[in-house]
Amino acid sequence: MKRVGFLTSGGDCQSLNATMRGVAKTLYQKYDDVEIYGILEGYKGLIYGNYRVMKSSDFSGILTEGGTIIGTSRQPFKKMREPDENGLDKVQAMKDNYKQWGLDCLVILGGNGTHKTANMLSEEGLNVVTLPKTIDNDIWGTDITFGFQSAVNLATNAIDCIHTTAASHGRVFIVEVMGHKVGWLTLHAGIAGGADIILLPEIPYDINIVIDALDKRNKQGKKFSILAVAEGAISKEDAALSKKQLKAKMKKEEKVFPSISYQIGQQIQERTGQEVRITVPGHTQRGGAPCPYDRVISSRLGAAAARLIIEERYGYMVGFRNNEIIPVPLNEVAGRLKTVNPDSSIIREAQGLGISFGI
Ligand code: F6P
């Protein structure tokens, strides 16, 4: 008899259910007597003892279903060692529930914060296997995270839709793309959507160069321009500030500008006289059904995670590198971010296409 706990943590994405299905199906194929505990709402369920015993039928018909059938929540890693409002030791509570439920292992699906806690639990002696989830694609140790490609499709679709209206009106359009502190999603959607200017957190922009790029397009007789701006994009001046200075500046600015795109939009409007419109697709980028690519990746990663469980190899994230699925030690993944390298060939190729990064 194997008893495995499933847990989804952090922001959701389109392919969580497809991934859990991959793990469950492979386990059900192997064992007649596997029992899966669905731990509800991420680490919260593990801390406070909320779970439901899943049936194999729970994993049927969910390959195409976005969201997560067991719910999720954000439980910041830095607060894990702090007692809760009733003095509960959260780490001890997670260990106690794991033991009390008689789990053989935990399968944890999540992003960066989730991996820090997963690594901590592994170091505390629990058997853990993790899977790299996030639309941001910023998990170290894997070329791709599940959810990313579906989000690229949606963000690209937003840019595609803007294209036709931009062409009719001759305006400057900014599409703000999610991605937290990294630019993968914006870079891919920007290239796929034919954006003229792409601004990423990893490449601090110079607003003068952004304006020059717009002027150049005007002189070429182009009626409109589209900017794909990462929600974490940052100007050169701001990037030069200390963390403390930047925090104080952003606190002031957020009263005027809901996000970076609004600030850039105002600067463009003032300096060029062109009309600017801003589109923020926001959480739509995390919604809906997983694209076929994600369904394949999720199924493969899920099957590989189950294989690790069958082999009783714990303390790994199942990653995807050079088209192969590989186990990556959790302590290598935790606390590291995979960012866009400004010197990588994708940036050079995009520049070759005439895309400006504001530098
Ligand atoms: O990490 C996924 C993500 O969608 C980021 O791109 C974004 O910055 C963040 O989550 C939004 O978080 P929340 O759903 O908590 O507002």
Coordinates of C-alpha atoms and ligand atoms in Angstrom, one line a residue:
M1 CA 0.0 0.0 0.0
K2 CA 1.3 3.4 -1.0
R3 CA -0.1 6.6 0.3
V4 CA 0.8 9.8 -1.5
G5 CA -0.1 13.4 -0.7
F6 CA -0.7 15.9 -3.6
L7 CA -0.4 19.6 -2.9
T8 CA -0.6 22.6 -5.3
S9 CA 0.8 25.8 -4.0
G10 CA 1.2 29.5 -5.0
G11 CA -0.5 31.1 -8.0
D12 CA -2.3 28.6 -10.2
C13 CA -1.8 27.9 -13.9
Q14 CA -3.5 26.1 -16.7
S15 CA -1.7 22.8 -16.4
L16 CA -1.8 21.8 -12.7
N17 CA -4.6 19.3 -13.1
A18 CA -3.0 17.8 -16.2
T19 CA 0.2 17.3 -14.2
M20 CA -1.6 15.7 -11.2
R21 CA -3.4 13.5 -13.6
G22 CA -0.1 12.4 -15.1
V23 CA 1.3 11.4 -11.7
A24 CA -2.0 9.7 -10.6
K25 CA -2.5 7.7 -13.8
T26 CA 1.1 6.4 -13.7
L27 CA 0.7 5.4 -10.0
Y28 CA -2.7 3.7 -10.6
Q29 CA -1.1 1.8 -13.5
K30 CA 1.6 0.5 -11.2
Y31 CA -0.1 -0.1 -7.9
D32 CA -3.5 -1.7 -7.2
D33 CA -3.6 -0.2 -3.7
V34 CA -2.3 3.4 -4.0
E35 CA -4.2 6.0 -2.0
I36 CA -3.9 9.6 -2.9
Y37 CA -4.6 12.4 -0.4
G38 CA -5.5 15.7 -2.0
I39 CA -4.1 18.2 0.5
L40 CA -6.4 21.2 0.2
E41 CA -5.3 24.8 -0.6
G42 CA -1.6 24.2 -0.7
Y43 CA 0.6 24.2 2.5
K44 CA -2.4 25.6 4.4
G45 CA -4.0 22.2 4.1
L46 CA -0.8 20.4 5.3
I47 CA -0.5 22.8 8.3
Y48 CA -4.1 22.7 9.4
G49 CA -4.9 19.1 8.4
N50 CA -7.3 19.6 5.5
Y51 CA -7.3 16.9 2.9
R52 CA -9.6 14.6 1.0
V53 CA -9.0 11.1 -0.1
M54 CA -9.1 11.1 -3.9
K55 CA -10.6 8.5 -6.1
S56 CA -9.2 7.5 -9.5
S57 CA -12.3 9.0 -11.1
D58 CA -11.2 12.4 -9.7
F59 CA -8.4 12.4 -12.2
S60 CA -10.5 11.6 -15.2
G61 CA -11.6 14.4 -17.5
I62 CA -9.2 17.0 -16.0
L63 CA -6.5 17.0 -18.7
T64 CA -8.1 20.1 -20.3
E65 CA -9.3 21.7 -17.1
G66 CA -7.4 24.9 -15.9
G67 CA -7.0 25.7 -12.2
T68 CA -6.5 23.0 -9.6
I69 CA -9.0 20.5 -8.3
I70 CA -7.5 20.7 -4.8
G71 CA -7.2 24.4 -4.5
T72 CA -4.1 26.5 -3.8
S73 CA -2.9 29.4 -1.6
R74 CA 0.1 31.5 -1.1
Q75 CA 2.0 30.7 2.1
P76 CA 5.2 32.8 2.1
F77 CA 8.3 30.8 2.8
K78 CA 9.8 33.5 5.1
K79 CA 6.8 33.2 7.4
M80 CA 6.9 29.4 7.6
R81 CA 9.2 29.4 10.7
E82 CA 7.0 32.0 12.4
P83 CA 4.2 30.7 14.6
D84 CA 0.7 31.5 13.4
E85 CA -1.7 33.8 15.2
N86 CA -2.5 31.0 17.7
G87 CA 1.1 30.1 18.3
L88 CA 1.1 27.0 16.1
D89 CA 4.5 25.9 14.9
K90 CA 3.7 25.5 11.2
V91 CA 6.7 23.3 10.2
Q92 CA 6.0 20.9 13.1
A93 CA 2.3 20.8 12.2
M94 CA 3.2 19.8 8.6
K95 CA 5.5 17.1 9.8
D96 CA 2.9 15.8 12.3
N97 CA 0.1 15.7 9.7
Y98 CA 2.4 13.9 7.3
K99 CA 3.2 11.3 9.9
Q100 CA -0.3 11.0 11.3
W101 CA -1.8 10.4 7.8
G102 CA 0.8 7.8 7.1
L103 CA 2.1 9.3 3.9
D104 CA 4.9 7.7 2.0
C105 CA 5.6 10.9 0.2
L106 CA 4.4 14.4 -0.9
V107 CA 4.1 15.5 -4.5
I108 CA 4.3 19.2 -4.5
L109 CA 3.5 21.3 -7.5
G110 CA 4.6 24.9 -7.4
G111 CA 6.9 27.8 -8.2
N112 CA 9.9 29.4 -6.5
G113 CA 8.5 30.1 -3.1
T114 CA 6.9 26.7 -3.0
H115 CA 10.2 25.1 -3.8
K116 CA 11.9 26.8 -0.8
T117 CA 9.3 25.2 1.5
A118 CA 9.5 21.9 -0.3
N119 CA 13.2 21.8 0.2
M120 CA 12.9 22.7 3.8
L121 CA 10.4 19.8 4.3
S122 CA 12.8 17.5 2.5
E123 CA 15.6 18.6 4.8
E124 CA 13.3 18.0 7.8
G125 CA 13.1 14.4 6.7
L126 CA 9.9 14.2 4.7
N127 CA 9.9 12.4 1.3
V128 CA 9.2 15.0 -1.3
V129 CA 9.0 15.1 -5.1
T130 CA 8.2 18.4 -6.8
L131 CA 7.0 19.6 -10.2
P132 CA 7.9 23.0 -11.7
K133 CA 4.7 25.0 -12.1
T134 CA 4.5 28.7 -13.2
I135 CA 3.5 30.8 -16.1
D136 CA 6.7 32.9 -15.3
N137 CA 9.1 30.1 -16.4
D138 CA 11.6 31.3 -13.8
I139 CA 12.4 28.1 -12.0
W140 CA 16.0 27.2 -12.0
G141 CA 17.0 23.7 -13.2
T142 CA 14.4 23.3 -15.9
D143 CA 14.2 24.7 -19.4
I144 CA 10.5 25.0 -19.2
T145 CA 7.8 25.1 -16.5
F146 CA 4.3 23.9 -17.2
G147 CA 1.8 26.7 -17.6
F148 CA 4.3 28.9 -19.4
Q149 CA 3.4 28.0 -23.0
S150 CA -0.4 28.3 -22.3
A151 CA 0.3 31.8 -20.9
V152 CA 2.5 32.7 -23.9
N153 CA -0.5 31.8 -26.1
L154 CA -2.9 34.0 -24.2
A155 CA -0.5 37.0 -23.9
T156 CA 0.3 36.6 -27.7
N157 CA -3.4 36.5 -28.4
A158 CA -3.8 39.8 -26.5
I159 CA -1.1 41.4 -28.6
D160 CA -2.7 39.9 -31.8
C161 CA -6.0 41.5 -30.9
I162 CA -4.4 44.8 -30.3
H163 CA -2.7 44.7 -33.6
T164 CA -5.8 45.2 -35.7
T165 CA -7.2 48.0 -33.6
A166 CA -3.8 49.7 -33.4
A167 CA -3.6 49.6 -37.2
S168 CA -7.0 51.3 -37.6
H169 CA -6.3 54.1 -35.2
G170 CA -2.6 54.8 -35.5
R171 CA -1.9 54.9 -31.8
V172 CA 0.8 53.6 -29.5
F173 CA -0.4 50.5 -27.6
I174 CA 1.2 49.0 -24.5
V175 CA 0.4 45.4 -23.5
E176 CA 1.5 44.7 -20.0
V177 CA 2.5 41.0 -19.5
M178 CA 2.8 39.1 -16.3
G179 CA 5.9 37.3 -15.2
H180 CA 6.7 38.8 -11.8
K181 CA 10.4 39.7 -11.7
V182 CA 11.4 37.9 -14.9
G183 CA 10.8 38.6 -18.6
W184 CA 10.3 35.2 -20.2
L185 CA 6.6 35.5 -20.8
T186 CA 6.9 39.0 -22.2
L187 CA 9.9 38.1 -24.4
H188 CA 8.2 35.1 -26.0
A189 CA 4.7 36.7 -26.3
G190 CA 6.4 39.9 -27.6
I191 CA 8.3 38.1 -30.4
A192 CA 5.3 35.9 -31.2
G193 CA 2.9 38.9 -31.3
G194 CA 5.3 41.0 -33.4
A195 CA 5.8 43.8 -30.8
D196 CA 8.0 46.6 -31.9
I197 CA 9.5 47.3 -28.4
I198 CA 9.9 44.8 -25.6
L199 CA 10.8 45.9 -22.1
L200 CA 12.0 43.3 -19.6
P201 CA 13.1 43.4 -15.9
E202 CA 16.5 41.9 -16.9
I203 CA 17.3 44.7 -19.4
P204 CA 16.6 48.1 -17.7
Y205 CA 15.3 50.5 -20.4
D206 CA 16.3 54.0 -21.3
I207 CA 13.1 56.0 -22.0
N208 CA 15.0 58.2 -24.5
I209 CA 15.8 55.1 -26.5
V210 CA 12.2 54.0 -26.3
I211 CA 11.1 57.4 -27.7
D212 CA 13.8 57.2 -30.4
A213 CA 12.5 53.8 -31.5
L214 CA 9.0 55.2 -31.7
D215 CA 10.2 58.2 -33.7
K216 CA 12.0 55.9 -36.1
R217 CA 8.8 54.0 -36.8
N218 CA 7.0 57.3 -37.4
K219 CA 9.6 58.4 -39.8
Q220 CA 9.3 55.1 -41.6
G221 CA 5.6 55.9 -42.1
K222 CA 4.4 53.2 -39.6
K223 CA 1.0 54.4 -38.2
F224 CA 1.2 52.5 -35.0
S225 CA 3.5 50.9 -32.5
I226 CA 3.1 48.1 -30.0
L227 CA 5.1 47.7 -26.8
A228 CA 5.1 44.5 -24.8
V229 CA 6.1 45.6 -21.3
A230 CA 6.8 43.1 -18.5
E231 CA 5.0 43.9 -15.3
G232 CA 8.5 43.9 -13.6
A233 CA 10.1 46.2 -16.3
I234 CA 12.4 48.8 -14.8
S235 CA 14.1 52.0 -16.1
K236 CA 17.9 52.4 -16.0
E237 CA 17.6 55.1 -13.3
D238 CA 15.4 52.9 -11.0
A239 CA 17.7 49.9 -11.5
A240 CA 20.6 52.1 -10.2
L241 CA 18.8 52.8 -6.9
S242 CA 19.3 50.8 -3.8
K243 CA 16.6 48.3 -2.8
K244 CA 15.5 50.7 0.0
Q245 CA 15.4 53.8 -2.3
L246 CA 13.5 51.9 -5.0
K247 CA 10.9 50.6 -2.5
A248 CA 10.3 54.2 -1.2
K249 CA 10.0 55.6 -4.8
M250 CA 7.6 52.8 -5.9
K251 CA 5.4 53.5 -2.9
K252 CA 5.1 57.1 -3.9
E253 CA 4.5 56.3 -7.6
E254 CA 1.9 53.6 -7.1
K255 CA -0.5 56.3 -6.0
V256 CA -0.2 57.9 -9.4
F257 CA 0.5 54.9 -11.7
P258 CA -1.3 51.5 -11.1
S259 CA 1.7 49.8 -12.8
I260 CA 4.9 50.5 -14.8
S261 CA 3.0 50.6 -18.1
Y262 CA 1.0 53.6 -17.0
Q263 CA 4.2 55.5 -16.2
I264 CA 5.8 54.6 -19.5
G265 CA 2.5 55.5 -21.3
Q266 CA 2.5 58.9 -19.8
Q267 CA 6.1 59.6 -20.7
I268 CA 5.4 58.6 -24.3
Q269 CA 2.3 60.7 -24.6
E270 CA 4.0 63.7 -23.1
R271 CA 7.2 63.4 -25.2
T272 CA 5.7 62.3 -28.6
G273 CA 2.2 63.7 -28.5
Q274 CA 1.0 60.4 -29.7
E275 CA -2.1 58.8 -28.2
V276 CA -1.3 55.9 -25.9
R277 CA -3.6 53.1 -24.8
I278 CA -2.7 50.4 -22.2
T279 CA -4.0 46.9 -22.0
V280 CA -3.4 44.7 -19.0
P281 CA -4.6 41.1 -19.7
G282 CA -3.6 40.3 -16.0
H283 CA -4.9 37.0 -14.7
T284 CA -6.5 35.9 -17.9
Q285 CA -2.9 34.8 -18.7
R286 CA -3.3 32.1 -16.0
G287 CA -6.7 31.0 -17.0
G288 CA -8.5 28.7 -19.3
A289 CA -7.4 25.3 -20.6
P290 CA -3.8 24.2 -21.0
C291 CA -2.5 24.3 -24.6
P292 CA -1.5 21.0 -26.2
Y293 CA 2.2 21.7 -25.5
D294 CA 1.6 22.0 -21.8
R295 CA -0.6 18.9 -21.8
V296 CA 2.3 16.9 -23.2
I297 CA 4.9 18.4 -20.8
S298 CA 2.6 18.0 -17.8
S299 CA 1.8 14.4 -18.7
R300 CA 5.5 13.6 -19.2
L301 CA 6.6 15.4 -16.0
G302 CA 3.8 13.8 -14.1
A303 CA 4.7 10.3 -15.3
A304 CA 8.4 10.9 -14.4
A305 CA 7.5 12.1 -10.9
A306 CA 5.5 8.9 -10.4
R307 CA 8.5 6.9 -11.5
L308 CA 10.7 8.6 -8.9
I309 CA 8.0 7.6 -6.3
I310 CA 8.0 4.0 -7.5
E311 CA 11.8 4.0 -7.3
E312 CA 11.6 5.7 -3.8
R313 CA 13.9 8.5 -5.0
Y314 CA 13.0 11.6 -3.1
G315 CA 14.3 15.1 -2.7
Y316 CA 14.0 16.0 -6.3
M317 CA 12.2 18.3 -8.7
V318 CA 11.3 16.7 -12.0
G319 CA 12.9 19.1 -14.6
F320 CA 13.0 19.3 -18.3
R321 CA 16.4 19.9 -20.0
N322 CA 17.4 19.5 -23.6
N323 CA 14.2 17.6 -24.4
E324 CA 14.8 15.1 -21.6
I325 CA 13.1 14.7 -18.2
I326 CA 15.7 14.8 -15.4
P327 CA 15.6 14.8 -11.6
V328 CA 17.1 17.9 -10.1
P329 CA 18.1 17.9 -6.4
L330 CA 15.7 20.2 -4.5
N331 CA 18.5 21.9 -2.6
E332 CA 19.9 23.1 -6.0
V333 CA 16.5 24.6 -7.1
A334 CA 15.5 26.3 -3.9
G335 CA 16.2 30.0 -3.7
R336 CA 17.5 30.3 -7.3
L337 CA 15.8 32.2 -10.1
K338 CA 16.1 31.5 -13.8
T339 CA 16.2 34.9 -15.5
V340 CA 16.5 36.0 -19.1
N341 CA 20.2 36.5 -20.0
P342 CA 20.5 39.9 -21.7
D343 CA 23.5 38.5 -23.7
S344 CA 21.6 35.4 -24.9
S345 CA 21.0 34.7 -28.6
I346 CA 17.2 35.1 -28.4
I347 CA 17.8 38.8 -27.5
R348 CA 20.3 39.3 -30.3
E349 CA 17.9 37.6 -32.8
A350 CA 15.0 39.8 -31.6
Q351 CA 17.2 42.8 -32.1
G352 CA 18.1 41.5 -35.5
L353 CA 14.4 41.6 -36.3
G354 CA 14.3 45.3 -35.4
I355 CA 12.8 44.9 -31.9
S356 CA 14.0 47.5 -29.5
F357 CA 14.7 46.6 -25.9
G358 CA 15.1 50.3 -24.9
I359 CA 18.9 50.1 -24.7
Ligands
F6P1 O1 3.7 33.7 -10.5 C1 2.6 33.8 -11.3 C2 2.0 35.2 -11.3 O2 0.9 35.2 -12.2 C3 3.0 36.3 -11.7 O3 3.2 36.4 -13.1 C4 2.3 37.5 -11.1 O4 3.2 38.5 -10.8 C5 1.7 36.9 -9.8 O5 1.6 35.5 -10.0 C6 0.4 37.5 -9.4 O6 0.0 37.0 -8.2 P1 -1.4 37.0 -7.6 O7 -2.2 36.0 -8.3 O8 -1.2 36.6 -6.2 O9 -1.9 38.4 -7.7

